[in-house]
Every structure is written in C-alpha cells, then in structure tokens.
Amino acid sequence: MGMQEDIRRLMDLEAIRDLARRYAHCVWIKDPAGAAALFVEDCVMDTGGPDPIHGREALIAVYRNAFGQSDFQPFVHNHVIELADDRATGVCYLDLRAAIDGQSMIGAGYYHDVYIRRPDGWKFKSRRLTLAYLVPLAEGWVGR
C-alpha cells in the first residue's frame, strides 16, 4: 500500500468516525434534520423497537417526536471500522444519559453500522442499536 492509499484510508476512517460524533451532537442539541442528513435517503435505523425506521423523512418525524418528549445525551466511543472501498461496516459503543418521562435514565450499548461513500462524503446506510440496558439511574444496572 502506497502513501496515497494510506492517506485515503486514514481520511476515510476519520470521516466515518466523525459521522458517529456528529450524530451524537445532533441528538444532544435535538436537531432531527441534522441527524437525518447524516444518512442516505433510503436508510434504515433500527432502535430496537418493534419496527425499523425506513428513510430520512420517517427518521426526521420519529426524532422530532422523541426529542420533543425526552432528552438524550449520548457519548460514543470504541469505534471499530472495517473498510471495503466505498462501503464500510462498524461498531460504535454508546454510553447514554437520558431524561424520559421525568426520570433520569442511564444506558449502555452499541450501534452496528453500515456506511456508504457518496459524492458528498460518507453517510450511514443503516444503524442498528443494541442496548445492554436503559434503566432509571436510581435503580442502576447491576443484575441486568
């Protein structure tokens, strides 16, 4: 692998890691359109609920509703990425603080992502959230 390929690989890895950071930032500041803009138009977001969310417009609607009712403060880290030309997969770990239904909540889990390179940069093709726990802070997660 030559220097140009090494540089491109490093730039790709950083751009993909930046997607996860930007997504977390959009969630923190309650920006549904900003979060959805990080996805391709025909994206799929699986939050672990009964039905995955299909497409940017649906994503905006779901986020607008969720952000209006709750506060989410995600922290992302331990991002592992496998590059394959203009596609990639990755796992990004999540620590979550939230206020849901008037309760302070704490959670942890990870996203399994598929990324795709577009002319305007890397985007999420899909995200699947797996939560190890999301519990009231006073209750804690021991024994979960």
CSV table of N, CA and C in Angstrom, one decimal:
chain,number,residue,atom,x,y,z
A,1,MET,N,0.9,-1.2,0.0
A,1,MET,CA,0.0,0.0,0.0
A,1,MET,C,0.9,1.2,0.0
A,2,GLY,N,0.6,2.2,-0.9
A,2,GLY,CA,1.4,3.4,-1.0
A,2,GLY,C,0.9,4.5,-0.1
A,3,MET,N,1.7,5.5,-0.1
A,3,MET,CA,1.4,6.6,0.8
A,3,MET,C,0.0,7.2,0.5
A,4,GLN,N,-0.4,7.4,-0.8
A,4,GLN,CA,-1.7,7.9,-1.2
A,4,GLN,C,-2.8,7.1,-0.6
A,5,GLU,N,-2.6,5.7,-0.7
A,5,GLU,CA,-3.7,4.8,-0.2
A,5,GLU,C,-3.8,4.9,1.3
A,6,ASP,N,-2.6,5.0,1.9
A,6,ASP,CA,-2.6,5.2,3.4
A,6,ASP,C,-3.3,6.4,3.8
A,7,ILE,N,-3.1,7.5,3.1
A,7,ILE,CA,-3.7,8.8,3.5
A,7,ILE,C,-5.2,8.7,3.2
A,8,ARG,N,-5.6,8.1,2.1
A,8,ARG,CA,-7.0,8.0,1.8
A,8,ARG,C,-7.7,7.1,2.9
A,9,ARG,N,-7.1,6.0,3.3
A,9,ARG,CA,-7.6,5.2,4.3
A,9,ARG,C,-7.8,5.9,5.7
A,10,LEU,N,-6.8,6.7,6.0
A,10,LEU,CA,-6.9,7.5,7.3
A,10,LEU,C,-8.0,8.5,7.2
A,11,MET,N,-8.1,9.1,6.0
A,11,MET,CA,-9.2,10.2,5.9
A,11,MET,C,-10.5,9.5,5.9
A,12,ASP,N,-10.7,8.3,5.3
A,12,ASP,CA,-11.9,7.6,5.3
A,12,ASP,C,-12.3,7.2,6.7
A,13,LEU,N,-11.4,6.7,7.5
A,13,LEU,CA,-11.6,6.3,8.9
A,13,LEU,C,-12.1,7.5,9.7
A,14,GLU,N,-11.4,8.6,9.6
A,14,GLU,CA,-11.7,9.8,10.3
A,14,GLU,C,-13.1,10.3,9.9
A,15,ALA,N,-13.4,10.3,8.7
A,15,ALA,CA,-14.7,10.8,8.2
A,15,ALA,C,-15.9,9.9,8.7
A,16,ILE,N,-15.6,8.6,8.8
A,16,ILE,CA,-16.7,7.7,9.3
A,16,ILE,C,-16.8,7.9,10.8
A,17,ARG,N,-15.7,8.0,11.5
A,17,ARG,CA,-15.8,8.3,13.0
A,17,ARG,C,-16.5,9.6,13.3
A,18,ASP,N,-16.3,10.6,12.4
A,18,ASP,CA,-17.0,11.8,12.5
A,18,ASP,C,-18.5,11.7,12.4
A,19,LEU,N,-18.9,10.8,11.6
A,19,LEU,CA,-20.4,10.6,11.4
A,19,LEU,C,-21.0,10.3,12.8
A,20,ALA,N,-20.4,9.3,13.5
A,20,ALA,CA,-20.9,9.0,14.8
A,20,ALA,C,-20.9,10.1,15.8
A,21,ARG,N,-19.8,10.9,15.8
A,21,ARG,CA,-19.7,12.1,16.6
A,21,ARG,C,-20.8,13.1,16.3
A,22,ARG,N,-20.9,13.4,15.0
A,22,ARG,CA,-21.9,14.4,14.5
A,22,ARG,C,-23.4,13.9,14.9
A,23,TYR,N,-23.6,12.6,14.7
A,23,TYR,CA,-24.9,12.1,15.1
A,23,TYR,C,-25.2,12.3,16.6
A,24,ALA,N,-24.2,12.0,17.4
A,24,ALA,CA,-24.4,12.2,18.9
A,24,ALA,C,-24.7,13.7,19.2
A,25,HIS,N,-23.9,14.6,18.5
A,25,HIS,CA,-24.1,16.0,18.7
A,25,HIS,C,-25.5,16.4,18.3
A,26,CYS,N,-26.0,15.9,17.1
A,26,CYS,CA,-27.4,16.3,16.7
A,26,CYS,C,-28.4,15.8,17.7
A,27,VAL,N,-28.2,14.6,18.3
A,27,VAL,CA,-29.1,14.1,19.3
A,27,VAL,C,-29.1,15.1,20.5
A,28,TRP,N,-27.9,15.4,21.0
A,28,TRP,CA,-27.7,16.3,22.1
A,28,TRP,C,-28.5,17.6,21.9
A,29,ILE,N,-28.3,18.2,20.7
A,29,ILE,CA,-29.0,19.5,20.5
A,29,ILE,C,-30.4,19.5,19.9
A,30,LYS,N,-30.9,18.2,19.8
A,30,LYS,CA,-32.3,18.0,19.3
A,30,LYS,C,-32.4,18.5,17.9
A,31,ASP,N,-31.6,18.1,17.0
A,31,ASP,CA,-31.7,18.5,15.6
A,31,ASP,C,-32.0,17.3,14.7
A,32,PRO,N,-33.3,17.0,14.6
A,32,PRO,CA,-33.7,15.9,13.8
A,32,PRO,C,-33.3,15.9,12.3
A,33,ALA,N,-33.3,17.1,11.7
A,33,ALA,CA,-32.9,17.2,10.3
A,33,ALA,C,-31.4,17.0,10.2
A,34,GLY,N,-30.7,17.6,11.1
A,34,GLY,CA,-29.2,17.4,11.1
A,34,GLY,C,-28.8,15.9,11.2
A,35,ALA,N,-29.5,15.2,12.1
A,35,ALA,CA,-29.2,13.8,12.3
A,35,ALA,C,-29.5,13.0,11.1
A,36,ALA,N,-30.7,13.3,10.5
A,36,ALA,CA,-31.1,12.6,9.3
A,36,ALA,C,-30.2,12.9,8.1
A,37,ALA,N,-29.7,14.0,8.0
A,37,ALA,CA,-28.8,14.4,6.9
A,37,ALA,C,-27.5,13.6,6.9
A,38,LEU,N,-27.2,12.9,8.0
A,38,LEU,CA,-26.0,12.0,8.0
A,38,LEU,C,-26.3,10.7,7.4
A,39,PHE,N,-27.5,10.4,7.0
A,39,PHE,CA,-27.9,9.1,6.4
A,39,PHE,C,-28.2,9.3,4.9
A,40,VAL,N,-28.1,8.2,4.2
A,40,VAL,CA,-28.5,8.2,2.8
A,40,VAL,C,-30.1,8.2,2.8
A,41,GLU,N,-30.6,8.6,1.7
A,41,GLU,CA,-32.1,8.8,1.6
A,41,GLU,C,-32.9,7.5,1.9
A,42,ASP,N,-32.4,6.4,1.5
A,42,ASP,CA,-33.1,5.1,1.7
A,42,ASP,C,-32.5,4.3,2.9
A,43,CYS,N,-32.2,5.1,3.9
A,43,CYS,CA,-31.6,4.5,5.1
A,43,CYS,C,-32.5,3.6,5.9
A,44,VAL,N,-32.0,2.9,6.8
A,44,VAL,CA,-32.7,2.1,7.8
A,44,VAL,C,-32.1,2.3,9.2
A,45,MET,N,-32.9,2.7,10.2
A,45,MET,CA,-32.5,2.9,11.5
A,45,MET,C,-33.3,2.0,12.4
A,46,ASP,N,-32.6,1.1,13.1
A,46,ASP,CA,-33.3,0.1,14.0
A,46,ASP,C,-32.9,0.5,15.4
A,47,THR,N,-33.8,1.0,16.1
A,47,THR,CA,-33.5,1.5,17.5
A,47,THR,C,-33.9,0.4,18.5
A,48,GLY,N,-34.3,-0.8,18.0
A,48,GLY,CA,-34.6,-1.9,18.9
A,48,GLY,C,-36.1,-2.0,19.2
A,49,GLY,N,-36.9,-1.0,18.6
A,49,GLY,CA,-38.3,-1.0,18.8
A,49,GLY,C,-39.0,-2.1,17.9
A,50,PRO,N,-40.3,-2.1,17.8
A,50,PRO,CA,-41.0,-3.1,17.0
A,50,PRO,C,-40.7,-3.0,15.5
A,51,ASP,N,-40.5,-1.8,15.0
A,51,ASP,CA,-40.3,-1.6,13.5
A,51,ASP,C,-39.1,-0.7,13.3
A,52,PRO,N,-38.2,-1.1,12.4
A,52,PRO,CA,-37.1,-0.2,12.0
A,52,PRO,C,-37.7,1.0,11.3
A,53,ILE,N,-37.0,2.1,11.3
A,53,ILE,CA,-37.4,3.3,10.6
A,53,ILE,C,-36.7,3.3,9.2
A,54,HIS,N,-37.6,3.5,8.2
A,54,HIS,CA,-37.1,3.5,6.8
A,54,HIS,C,-37.1,4.9,6.2
A,55,GLY,N,-36.0,5.4,5.7
A,55,GLY,CA,-36.0,6.7,5.0
A,55,GLY,C,-35.8,7.9,5.9
A,56,ARG,N,-35.1,8.9,5.3
A,56,ARG,CA,-34.8,10.1,6.0
A,56,ARG,C,-36.1,10.8,6.6
A,57,GLU,N,-37.1,11.0,5.8
A,57,GLU,CA,-38.3,11.7,6.2
A,57,GLU,C,-38.9,11.0,7.4
A,58,ALA,N,-39.0,9.7,7.4
A,58,ALA,CA,-39.5,9.0,8.6
A,58,ALA,C,-38.6,9.2,9.8
A,59,LEU,N,-37.3,9.2,9.6
A,59,LEU,CA,-36.4,9.4,10.6
A,59,LEU,C,-36.6,10.8,11.3
A,60,ILE,N,-36.8,11.8,10.5
A,60,ILE,CA,-37.0,13.1,11.0
A,60,ILE,C,-38.3,13.1,11.8
A,61,ALA,N,-39.3,12.5,11.4
A,61,ALA,CA,-40.6,12.5,12.1
A,61,ALA,C,-40.4,11.8,13.5
A,62,VAL,N,-39.8,10.7,13.5
A,62,VAL,CA,-39.6,9.9,14.7
A,62,VAL,C,-38.7,10.7,15.7
A,63,TYR,N,-37.7,11.3,15.2
A,63,TYR,CA,-36.8,12.1,16.1
A,63,TYR,C,-37.5,13.3,16.6
A,64,ARG,N,-38.2,14.0,15.7
A,64,ARG,CA,-38.9,15.2,16.2
A,64,ARG,C,-39.8,14.8,17.4
A,65,ASN,N,-40.5,13.7,17.3
A,65,ASN,CA,-41.4,13.3,18.4
A,65,ASN,C,-40.6,12.9,19.6
A,66,ALA,N,-39.5,12.1,19.4
A,66,ALA,CA,-38.7,11.7,20.6
A,66,ALA,C,-38.0,12.8,21.3
A,67,PHE,N,-37.5,13.8,20.5
A,67,PHE,CA,-36.8,14.9,21.0
A,67,PHE,C,-37.7,15.8,21.7
A,68,GLY,N,-39.0,15.9,21.3
A,68,GLY,CA,-40.0,16.7,22.0
A,68,GLY,C,-40.4,16.2,23.3
A,69,GLN,N,-40.2,14.9,23.5
A,69,GLN,CA,-40.7,14.3,24.8
A,69,GLN,C,-39.6,13.9,25.8
A,70,SER,N,-38.4,13.8,25.3
A,70,SER,CA,-37.3,13.3,26.1
A,70,SER,C,-36.0,14.1,25.8
A,71,ASP,N,-35.0,13.9,26.7
A,71,ASP,CA,-33.7,14.5,26.5
A,71,ASP,C,-32.7,13.3,26.4
A,72,PHE,N,-31.9,13.3,25.4
A,72,PHE,CA,-30.9,12.2,25.3
A,72,PHE,C,-29.5,12.8,25.2
A,73,GLN,N,-28.6,12.3,25.9
A,73,GLN,CA,-27.2,12.7,25.9
A,73,GLN,C,-26.3,11.6,25.7
A,74,PRO,N,-26.0,11.2,24.4
A,74,PRO,CA,-25.2,10.1,24.1
A,74,PRO,C,-23.7,10.5,24.1
A,75,PHE,N,-22.9,9.5,24.5
A,75,PHE,CA,-21.4,9.6,24.4
A,75,PHE,C,-21.0,8.4,23.6
A,76,VAL,N,-20.3,8.6,22.5
A,76,VAL,CA,-19.9,7.5,21.7
A,76,VAL,C,-18.4,7.3,21.7
A,77,HIS,N,-17.9,6.0,21.6
A,77,HIS,CA,-16.5,5.7,21.8
A,77,HIS,C,-16.2,4.3,21.3
A,78,ASN,N,-15.0,3.8,21.3
A,78,ASN,CA,-14.6,2.5,20.9
A,78,ASN,C,-15.1,2.1,19.5
A,79,HIS,N,-14.8,3.0,18.6
A,79,HIS,CA,-15.4,2.8,17.2
A,79,HIS,C,-14.4,1.9,16.4
A,80,VAL,N,-14.9,0.8,16.0
A,80,VAL,CA,-14.2,-0.2,15.2
A,80,VAL,C,-14.8,-0.2,13.8
A,81,ILE,N,-13.9,0.0,12.8
A,81,ILE,CA,-14.4,0.1,11.4
A,81,ILE,C,-13.7,-0.8,10.5
A,82,GLU,N,-14.4,-1.5,9.6
A,82,GLU,CA,-13.8,-2.3,8.5
A,82,GLU,C,-14.2,-1.6,7.2
A,83,LEU,N,-13.1,-1.2,6.5
A,83,LEU,CA,-13.3,-0.5,5.2
A,83,LEU,C,-13.3,-1.5,4.1
A,84,ALA,N,-14.1,-1.3,3.1
A,84,ALA,CA,-14.2,-2.1,1.9
A,84,ALA,C,-14.5,-1.2,0.7
A,85,ASP,N,-13.5,-0.4,0.2
A,85,ASP,CA,-13.7,0.5,-0.9
A,85,ASP,C,-14.7,1.6,-0.5
A,86,ASP,N,-15.9,1.7,-1.2
A,86,ASP,CA,-16.8,2.7,-1.0
A,86,ASP,C,-17.9,2.3,0.0
A,87,ARG,N,-17.7,1.2,0.7
A,87,ARG,CA,-18.6,0.7,1.8
A,87,ARG,C,-17.8,0.4,3.0
A,88,ALA,N,-18.4,0.4,4.1
A,88,ALA,CA,-17.7,0.0,5.3
A,88,ALA,C,-18.7,-0.4,6.4
A,89,THR,N,-18.3,-1.2,7.3
A,89,THR,CA,-19.1,-1.5,8.5
A,89,THR,C,-18.4,-1.1,9.7
A,90,GLY,N,-19.1,-1.0,10.8
A,90,GLY,CA,-18.5,-0.6,12.1
A,90,GLY,C,-19.4,-0.9,13.3
A,91,VAL,N,-18.7,-0.9,14.4
A,91,VAL,CA,-19.4,-1.0,15.7
A,91,VAL,C,-18.9,0.2,16.5
A,92,CYS,N,-19.9,0.9,17.1
A,92,CYS,CA,-19.6,2.2,17.9
A,92,CYS,C,-20.3,2.0,19.2
A,93,TYR,N,-19.6,2.1,20.3
A,93,TYR,CA,-20.2,1.9,21.6
A,93,TYR,C,-20.8,3.2,22.1
A,94,LEU,N,-21.8,3.0,23.0
A,94,LEU,CA,-22.6,4.1,23.4
A,94,LEU,C,-22.8,4.1,24.9
A,95,ASP,N,-22.5,5.2,25.6
A,95,ASP,CA,-23.0,5.4,27.0
A,95,ASP,C,-24.1,6.5,26.8
A,96,LEU,N,-25.2,6.3,27.5
A,96,LEU,CA,-26.3,7.2,27.3
A,96,LEU,C,-26.9,7.7,28.6
A,97,ARG,N,-27.1,9.0,28.7
A,97,ARG,CA,-27.8,9.6,29.8
A,97,ARG,C,-29.1,10.1,29.2
A,98,ALA,N,-30.2,10.0,29.9
A,98,ALA,CA,-31.5,10.5,29.3
A,98,ALA,C,-32.4,10.9,30.4
A,99,ALA,N,-33.3,11.7,30.0
A,99,ALA,CA,-34.5,12.1,30.8
A,99,ALA,C,-35.7,11.7,30.1
A,100,ILE,N,-36.4,10.6,30.5
A,100,ILE,CA,-37.5,10.0,29.9
A,100,ILE,C,-38.7,9.9,30.9
A,101,ASP,N,-39.8,10.5,30.5
A,101,ASP,CA,-41.0,10.5,31.4
A,101,ASP,C,-40.7,11.0,32.8
A,102,GLY,N,-39.8,12.1,32.8
A,102,GLY,CA,-39.5,12.7,34.1
A,102,GLY,C,-38.5,11.9,34.9
A,103,GLN,N,-37.9,10.8,34.4
A,103,GLN,CA,-36.9,10.1,35.1
A,103,GLN,C,-35.5,10.2,34.5
A,104,SER,N,-34.5,10.3,35.4
A,104,SER,CA,-33.2,10.2,35.0
A,104,SER,C,-32.8,8.8,34.6
A,105,MET,N,-32.3,8.6,33.4
A,105,MET,CA,-32.0,7.2,33.0
A,105,MET,C,-30.5,7.1,32.6
A,106,ILE,N,-30.0,5.9,32.7
A,106,ILE,CA,-28.7,5.6,32.3
A,106,ILE,C,-28.7,4.3,31.4
A,107,GLY,N,-27.9,4.4,30.4
A,107,GLY,CA,-27.9,3.2,29.4
A,107,GLY,C,-26.5,3.0,28.8
A,108,ALA,N,-26.4,1.8,28.2
A,108,ALA,CA,-25.2,1.5,27.5
A,108,ALA,C,-25.5,0.5,26.4
A,109,GLY,N,-24.7,0.5,25.4
A,109,GLY,CA,-24.9,-0.4,24.3
A,109,GLY,C,-24.0,-0.1,23.1
A,110,TYR,N,-24.4,-0.5,21.9
A,110,TYR,CA,-23.6,-0.2,20.8
A,110,TYR,C,-24.4,-0.2,19.5
A,111,TYR,N,-23.9,0.5,18.5
A,111,TYR,CA,-24.5,0.6,17.2
A,111,TYR,C,-23.7,-0.3,16.3
A,112,HIS,N,-24.4,-1.1,15.5
A,112,HIS,CA,-23.8,-1.8,14.3
A,112,HIS,C,-24.2,-1.0,13.1
A,113,ASP,N,-23.2,-0.4,12.4
A,113,ASP,CA,-23.4,0.5,11.3
A,113,ASP,C,-23.0,-0.1,10.0
A,114,VAL,N,-23.6,0.4,8.9
A,114,VAL,CA,-23.2,0.2,7.5
A,114,VAL,C,-23.0,1.6,7.0
A,115,TYR,N,-21.9,1.9,6.4
A,115,TYR,CA,-21.6,3.2,5.8
A,115,TYR,C,-21.4,3.1,4.3
A,116,ILE,N,-21.7,4.2,3.6
A,116,ILE,CA,-21.5,4.2,2.2
A,116,ILE,C,-20.9,5.5,1.8
A,117,ARG,N,-20.0,5.5,0.8
A,117,ARG,CA,-19.4,6.8,0.3
A,117,ARG,C,-20.3,7.3,-0.7
A,118,ARG,N,-20.7,8.6,-0.6
A,118,ARG,CA,-21.4,9.3,-1.6
A,118,ARG,C,-20.5,10.4,-2.1
A,119,PRO,N,-20.9,11.1,-3.2
A,119,PRO,CA,-20.1,12.2,-3.7
A,119,PRO,C,-19.9,13.3,-2.7
A,120,ASP,N,-20.8,13.5,-1.7
A,120,ASP,CA,-20.7,14.5,-0.7
A,120,ASP,C,-20.1,13.9,0.6
A,121,GLY,N,-19.5,12.7,0.6
A,121,GLY,CA,-18.9,12.1,1.7
A,121,GLY,C,-19.5,10.9,2.2
A,122,TRP,N,-19.0,10.4,3.3
A,122,TRP,CA,-19.6,9.1,3.9
A,122,TRP,C,-20.9,9.4,4.6
A,123,LYS,N,-21.8,8.4,4.5
A,123,LYS,CA,-23.1,8.5,5.1
A,123,LYS,C,-23.4,7.2,5.8
A,124,PHE,N,-24.4,7.2,6.7
A,124,PHE,CA,-24.9,6.0,7.3
A,124,PHE,C,-25.9,5.4,6.2
A,125,LYS,N,-25.7,4.1,5.9
A,125,LYS,CA,-26.7,3.4,5.2
A,125,LYS,C,-27.7,2.7,6.1
A,126,SER,N,-27.2,2.2,7.3
A,126,SER,CA,-28.0,1.7,8.3
A,126,SER,C,-27.3,1.8,9.6
A,127,ARG,N,-28.2,1.8,10.7
A,127,ARG,CA,-27.7,1.7,12.1
A,127,ARG,C,-28.6,0.8,12.8
A,128,ARG,N,-28.1,-0.1,13.6
A,128,ARG,CA,-28.9,-0.9,14.5
A,128,ARG,C,-28.4,-0.8,15.9
A,129,LEU,N,-29.2,-0.3,16.8
A,129,LEU,CA,-28.9,-0.1,18.2
A,129,LEU,C,-29.2,-1.3,19.0
A,130,THR,N,-28.2,-1.7,19.8
A,130,THR,CA,-28.4,-2.8,20.7
A,130,THR,C,-28.1,-2.2,22.1
A,131,LEU,N,-29.1,-2.2,23.0
A,131,LEU,CA,-28.9,-1.6,24.3
A,131,LEU,C,-28.6,-2.8,25.3
A,132,ALA,N,-27.6,-2.7,26.0
A,132,ALA,CA,-27.4,-3.7,27.1
A,132,ALA,C,-28.3,-3.4,28.3
A,133,TYR,N,-28.6,-2.1,28.5
A,133,TYR,CA,-29.5,-1.7,29.5
A,133,TYR,C,-29.9,-0.2,29.3
A,134,LEU,N,-31.0,0.1,29.7
A,134,LEU,CA,-31.5,1.5,29.8
A,134,LEU,C,-32.4,1.5,31.0
A,135,VAL,N,-32.0,2.0,32.2
A,135,VAL,CA,-32.7,1.9,33.4
A,135,VAL,C,-32.7,3.2,34.2
A,136,PRO,N,-33.6,3.4,35.1
A,136,PRO,CA,-33.6,4.5,35.9
A,136,PRO,C,-32.3,4.6,36.7
A,137,LEU,N,-31.7,5.8,36.8
A,137,LEU,CA,-30.5,6.0,37.4
A,137,LEU,C,-30.5,5.5,38.9
A,138,ALA,N,-31.6,5.7,39.6
A,138,ALA,CA,-31.7,5.3,41.0
A,138,ALA,C,-31.7,3.8,41.1
A,139,GLU,N,-32.2,3.1,40.1
A,139,GLU,CA,-32.2,1.6,40.1
A,139,GLU,C,-30.9,1.0,39.8
A,140,GLY,N,-30.2,1.6,38.8
A,140,GLY,CA,-28.9,1.1,38.4
A,140,GLY,C,-29.0,-0.1,37.5
A,141,TRP,N,-27.9,-0.6,37.0
A,141,TRP,CA,-27.9,-1.7,36.0
A,141,TRP,C,-27.4,-3.0,36.6
A,142,VAL,N,-27.0,-3.1,37.8
A,142,VAL,CA,-26.4,-4.3,38.4
A,142,VAL,C,-27.5,-5.4,38.3
A,143,GLY,N,-27.2,-6.6,37.9
A,143,GLY,CA,-28.1,-7.7,37.8
A,143,GLY,C,-28.9,-7.7,36.5
A,144,ARG,N,-28.6,-6.8,35.6
A,144,ARG,CA,-29.4,-6.7,34.3
A,144,ARG,C,-28.8,-7.7,33.3
